[in-house]
Coordinates of C-alpha atoms in Angstrom, one line a residue:
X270 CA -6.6 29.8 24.3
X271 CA -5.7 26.0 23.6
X272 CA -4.5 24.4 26.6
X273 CA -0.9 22.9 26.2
X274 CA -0.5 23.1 22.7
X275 CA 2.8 21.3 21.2
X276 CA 2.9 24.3 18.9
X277 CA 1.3 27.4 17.7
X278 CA 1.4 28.8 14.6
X279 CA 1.0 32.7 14.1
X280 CA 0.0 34.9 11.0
X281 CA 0.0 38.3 10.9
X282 CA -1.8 40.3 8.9
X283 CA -2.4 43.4 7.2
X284 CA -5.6 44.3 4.7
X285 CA -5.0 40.7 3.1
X286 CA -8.6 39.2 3.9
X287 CA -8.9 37.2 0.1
X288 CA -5.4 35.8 1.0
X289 CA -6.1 35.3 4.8
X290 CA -9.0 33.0 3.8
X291 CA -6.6 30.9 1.6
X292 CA -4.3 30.0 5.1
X293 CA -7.4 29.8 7.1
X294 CA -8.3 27.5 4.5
X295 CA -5.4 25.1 4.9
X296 CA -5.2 25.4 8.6
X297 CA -8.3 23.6 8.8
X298 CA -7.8 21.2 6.5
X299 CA -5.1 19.2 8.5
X300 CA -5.5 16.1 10.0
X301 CA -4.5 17.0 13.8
X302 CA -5.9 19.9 16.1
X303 CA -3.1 20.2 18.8
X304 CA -2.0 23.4 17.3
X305 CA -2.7 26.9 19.0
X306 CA -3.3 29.3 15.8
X307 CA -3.1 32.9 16.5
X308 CA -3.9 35.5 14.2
X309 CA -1.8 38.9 14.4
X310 CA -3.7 41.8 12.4
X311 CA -1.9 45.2 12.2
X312 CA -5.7 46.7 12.3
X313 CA -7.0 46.4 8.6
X314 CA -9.4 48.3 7.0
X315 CA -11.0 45.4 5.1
X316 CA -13.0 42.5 5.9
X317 CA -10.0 40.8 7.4
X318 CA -11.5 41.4 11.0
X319 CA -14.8 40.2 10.2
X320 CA -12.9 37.0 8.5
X321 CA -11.4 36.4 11.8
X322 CA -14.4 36.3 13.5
X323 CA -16.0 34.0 11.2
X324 CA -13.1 31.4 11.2
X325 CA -13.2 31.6 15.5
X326 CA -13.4 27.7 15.3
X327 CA -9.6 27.2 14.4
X328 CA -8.6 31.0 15.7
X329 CA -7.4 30.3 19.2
X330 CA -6.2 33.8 19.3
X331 CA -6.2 37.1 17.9
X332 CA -5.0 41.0 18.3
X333 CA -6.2 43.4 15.7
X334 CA -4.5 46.4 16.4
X335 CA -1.3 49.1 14.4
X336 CA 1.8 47.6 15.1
X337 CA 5.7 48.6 13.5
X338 CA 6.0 46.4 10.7
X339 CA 5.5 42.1 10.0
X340 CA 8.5 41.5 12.8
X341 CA 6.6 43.8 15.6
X342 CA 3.7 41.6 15.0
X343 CA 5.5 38.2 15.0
X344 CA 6.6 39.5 18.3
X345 CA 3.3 40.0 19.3
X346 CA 2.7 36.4 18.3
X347 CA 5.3 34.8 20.2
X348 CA 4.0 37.2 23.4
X349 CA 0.6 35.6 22.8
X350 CA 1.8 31.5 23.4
X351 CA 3.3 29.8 25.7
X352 CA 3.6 26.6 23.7
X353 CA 7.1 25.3 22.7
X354 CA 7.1 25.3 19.5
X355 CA 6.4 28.6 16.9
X356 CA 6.0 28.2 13.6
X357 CA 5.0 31.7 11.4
X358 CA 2.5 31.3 8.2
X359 CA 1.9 34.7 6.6
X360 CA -1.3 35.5 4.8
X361 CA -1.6 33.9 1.8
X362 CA 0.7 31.0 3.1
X363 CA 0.1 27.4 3.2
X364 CA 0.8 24.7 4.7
X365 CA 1.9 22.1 2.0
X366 CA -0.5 19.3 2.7
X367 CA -3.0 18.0 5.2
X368 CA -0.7 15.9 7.0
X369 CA 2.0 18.7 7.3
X370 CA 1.1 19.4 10.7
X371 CA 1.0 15.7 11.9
X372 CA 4.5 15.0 10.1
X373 CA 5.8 18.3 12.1
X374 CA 4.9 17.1 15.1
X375 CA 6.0 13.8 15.0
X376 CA 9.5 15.0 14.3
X377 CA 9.2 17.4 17.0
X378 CA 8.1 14.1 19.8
X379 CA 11.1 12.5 18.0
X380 CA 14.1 14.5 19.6
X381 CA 14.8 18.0 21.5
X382 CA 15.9 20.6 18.4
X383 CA 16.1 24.0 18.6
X384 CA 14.9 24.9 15.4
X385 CA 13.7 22.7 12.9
X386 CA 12.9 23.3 9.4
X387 CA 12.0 22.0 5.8
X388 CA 11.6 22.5 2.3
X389 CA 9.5 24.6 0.3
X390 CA 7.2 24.8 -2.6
X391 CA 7.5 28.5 -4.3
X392 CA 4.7 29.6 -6.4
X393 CA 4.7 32.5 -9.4
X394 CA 2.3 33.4 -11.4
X395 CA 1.4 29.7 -12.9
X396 CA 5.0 28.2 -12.5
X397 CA 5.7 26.2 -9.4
X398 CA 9.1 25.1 -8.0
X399 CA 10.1 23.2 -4.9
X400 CA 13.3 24.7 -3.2
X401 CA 15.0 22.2 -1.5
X402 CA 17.3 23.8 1.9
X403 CA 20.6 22.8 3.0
X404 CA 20.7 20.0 5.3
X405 CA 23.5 21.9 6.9
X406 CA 23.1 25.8 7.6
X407 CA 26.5 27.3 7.7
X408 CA 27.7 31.3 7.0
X409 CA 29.0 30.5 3.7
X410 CA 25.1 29.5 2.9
X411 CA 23.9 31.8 4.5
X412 CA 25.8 34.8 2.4
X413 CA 23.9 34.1 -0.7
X414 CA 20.7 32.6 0.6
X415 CA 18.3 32.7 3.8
X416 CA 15.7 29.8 4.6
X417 CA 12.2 30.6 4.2
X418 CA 10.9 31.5 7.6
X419 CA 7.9 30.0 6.7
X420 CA 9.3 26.6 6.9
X421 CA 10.9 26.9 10.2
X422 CA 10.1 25.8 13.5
X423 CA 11.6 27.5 16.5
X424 CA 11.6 26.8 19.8
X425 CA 10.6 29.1 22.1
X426 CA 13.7 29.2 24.5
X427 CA 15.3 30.8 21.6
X428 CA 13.7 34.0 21.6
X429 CA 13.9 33.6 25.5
X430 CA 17.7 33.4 25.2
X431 CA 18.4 35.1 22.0
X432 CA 15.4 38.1 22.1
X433 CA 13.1 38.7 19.7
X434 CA 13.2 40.1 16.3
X435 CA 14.9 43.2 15.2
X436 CA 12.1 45.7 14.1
X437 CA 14.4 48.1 13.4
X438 CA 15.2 45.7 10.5
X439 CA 11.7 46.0 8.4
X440 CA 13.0 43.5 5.8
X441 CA 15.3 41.0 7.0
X442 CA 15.1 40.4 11.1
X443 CA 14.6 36.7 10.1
X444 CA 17.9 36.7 8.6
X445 CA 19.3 38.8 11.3
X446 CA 17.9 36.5 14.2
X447 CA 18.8 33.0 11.8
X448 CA 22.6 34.3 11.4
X449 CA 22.9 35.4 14.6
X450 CA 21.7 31.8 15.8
X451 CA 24.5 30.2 13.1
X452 CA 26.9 32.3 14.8
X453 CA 26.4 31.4 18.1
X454 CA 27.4 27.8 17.7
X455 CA 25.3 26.5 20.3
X456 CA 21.4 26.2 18.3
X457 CA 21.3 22.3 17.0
X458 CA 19.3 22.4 13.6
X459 CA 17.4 19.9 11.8
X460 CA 16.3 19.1 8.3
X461 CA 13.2 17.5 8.2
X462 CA 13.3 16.2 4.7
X463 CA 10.1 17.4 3.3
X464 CA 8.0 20.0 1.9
X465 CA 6.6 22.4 4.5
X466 CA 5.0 24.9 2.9
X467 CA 3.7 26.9 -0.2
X468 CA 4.9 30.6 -0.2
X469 CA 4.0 32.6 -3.3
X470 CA 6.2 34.8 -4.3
X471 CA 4.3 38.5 -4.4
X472 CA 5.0 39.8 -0.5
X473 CA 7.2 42.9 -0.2
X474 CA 10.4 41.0 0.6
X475 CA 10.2 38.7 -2.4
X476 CA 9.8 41.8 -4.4
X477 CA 13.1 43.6 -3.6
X478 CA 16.1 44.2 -6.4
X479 CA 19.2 42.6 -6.2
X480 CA 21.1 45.8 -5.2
X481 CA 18.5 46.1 -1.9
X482 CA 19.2 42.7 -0.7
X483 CA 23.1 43.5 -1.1
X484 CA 23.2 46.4 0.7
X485 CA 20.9 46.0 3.4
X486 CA 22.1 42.8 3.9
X487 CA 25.6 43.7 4.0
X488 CA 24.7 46.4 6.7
X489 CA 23.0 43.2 8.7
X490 CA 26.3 41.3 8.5
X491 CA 28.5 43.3 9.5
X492 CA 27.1 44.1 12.5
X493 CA 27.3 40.5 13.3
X494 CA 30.7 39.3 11.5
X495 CA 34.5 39.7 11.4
X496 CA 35.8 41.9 9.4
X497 CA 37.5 38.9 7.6
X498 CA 34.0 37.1 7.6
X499 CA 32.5 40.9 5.9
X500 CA 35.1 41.1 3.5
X501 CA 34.1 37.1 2.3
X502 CA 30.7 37.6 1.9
X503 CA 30.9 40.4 -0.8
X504 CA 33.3 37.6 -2.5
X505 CA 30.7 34.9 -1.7
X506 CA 27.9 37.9 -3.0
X507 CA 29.4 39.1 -6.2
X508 CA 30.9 35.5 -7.3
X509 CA 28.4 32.9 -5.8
X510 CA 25.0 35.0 -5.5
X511 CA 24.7 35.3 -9.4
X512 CA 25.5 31.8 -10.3
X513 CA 22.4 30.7 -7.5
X514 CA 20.2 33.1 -9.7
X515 CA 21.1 32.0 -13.3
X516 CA 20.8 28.5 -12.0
X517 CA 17.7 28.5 -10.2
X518 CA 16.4 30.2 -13.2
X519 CA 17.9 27.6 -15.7
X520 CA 16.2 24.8 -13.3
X521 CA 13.0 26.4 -13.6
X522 CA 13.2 26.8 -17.7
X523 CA 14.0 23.2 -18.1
X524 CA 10.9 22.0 -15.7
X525 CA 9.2 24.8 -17.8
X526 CA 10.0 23.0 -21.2
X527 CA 9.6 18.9 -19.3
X528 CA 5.9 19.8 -18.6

């Protein structure tokens, strides 16, 4: 265990060990080595535990063991660290460059936040796109979107305060525990203003249909909203949702055609 980290950052894992060496890789390519990183592996069948092993010189931490999903194991993560600052990078996640860590910190020195958070670089088969997040998170963003939780940086006293993820919720207790925050009124936020992050899109929740997201996130926000609140986000869903899609996609055919 490091001693007094300013942050730790946790990956779980599950049978991934070709894309667990990919974030291993860019853990150790940054600059600064004040981070705790902890490795969360749901017991794997493949070399990911003898990876682990191997890469002991930037794993603080690790648990190989079944747990109840990715959100049971983030838990796990948090449970493990006591420093301030959390910051979750799946397998096959990256940070986006070797000062990423350095630039993280140095906003988190800069002022108290709750939870800050950055951009993102997206990655599909051999397109790449940066999406840029809101400097302002509000509900009416938050109907048709989410921010990556890869790029966010929470600090501990919100789990303390708010309780840790929903693993009844398999798919979305990042959304869950980010809107519930929103709601609250009482979590400052912060843009950072740069990218944090690669995240390819081929886990299970970048995967899911159109209709999945609507309906299980509609079961998610009403448990949390007004009923006036509920009945705007299925406008906000069925108007708003598909003009994100056919313009995201429009963005990406232009930058297709540029390059």
């Amino acid at each position: 265990m490091l001693s007094n980290p300013e942050i730790a950052i946790i990956t779980v894992t599950y049978n991934c060990e070709q894309d667990l060496l990919r974030t291993f890789e860019s853990i150790r390519s940054q600059k600064r080595a004040i981070a705790e990183y902890i490795v969360v592996d749901g017991g794997s069948t493949d070399g990911t535990l003898p990876l682990i092993r191997m890469n002991g010189d930037i794993v603080h931490q690790y648990v190989s063991e079944p747990d109840k999903g990715i959100y049971d194991a983030m838990n796990k993560g948090i449970a493990l660290t006591r420093a301030p600052y959390l910051l979750f990078l799946n397998a096959g996640d990256t940070l986006y460059d070797e000062d990423t860590l350095n630039a993280i910190i140095d906003e988190l020195r800069s002022s108290d936040t709750d939870l800050l958070y950055g951009d993102v670089l997206l990655a599909k088969d051999n397109d790449q796109w940066v999406k840029r997040q809101p400097r302002k998170v509000g509900l009416s963003y938050l109907f048709v979107n989410n921010l990556c939780h890869q790029t966010m940086i929470f600090h501990r006293r919100l789990f303390e305060r708010f309780g840790m993820f929903d693993i009844q919720e398999p798919l979305l207790a990042d959304f869950k525990f980010l809107l519930g925050l929103t709601l609250s009124g009482e979590v400052t936020m912060r843009h950072i203003g740069r990218i944090v992050c690669c995240y390819p899109l081929t886990g299970v929740s970048s995967r899911t249909s159109f209709a999945f997201n609507y309906v299980h996130r509609s079961r998610v926000i009403k448990s949390l909203v007004s009923w006036r609140s509920y009945c705007a986000y299925h406008i906000y869903w069925l108007v708003a949702k598909p003009l994100t899609v056919l313009q995201g996609r429009w963005s990406r055919m232009v930058k297709t055609r540029i390059q």
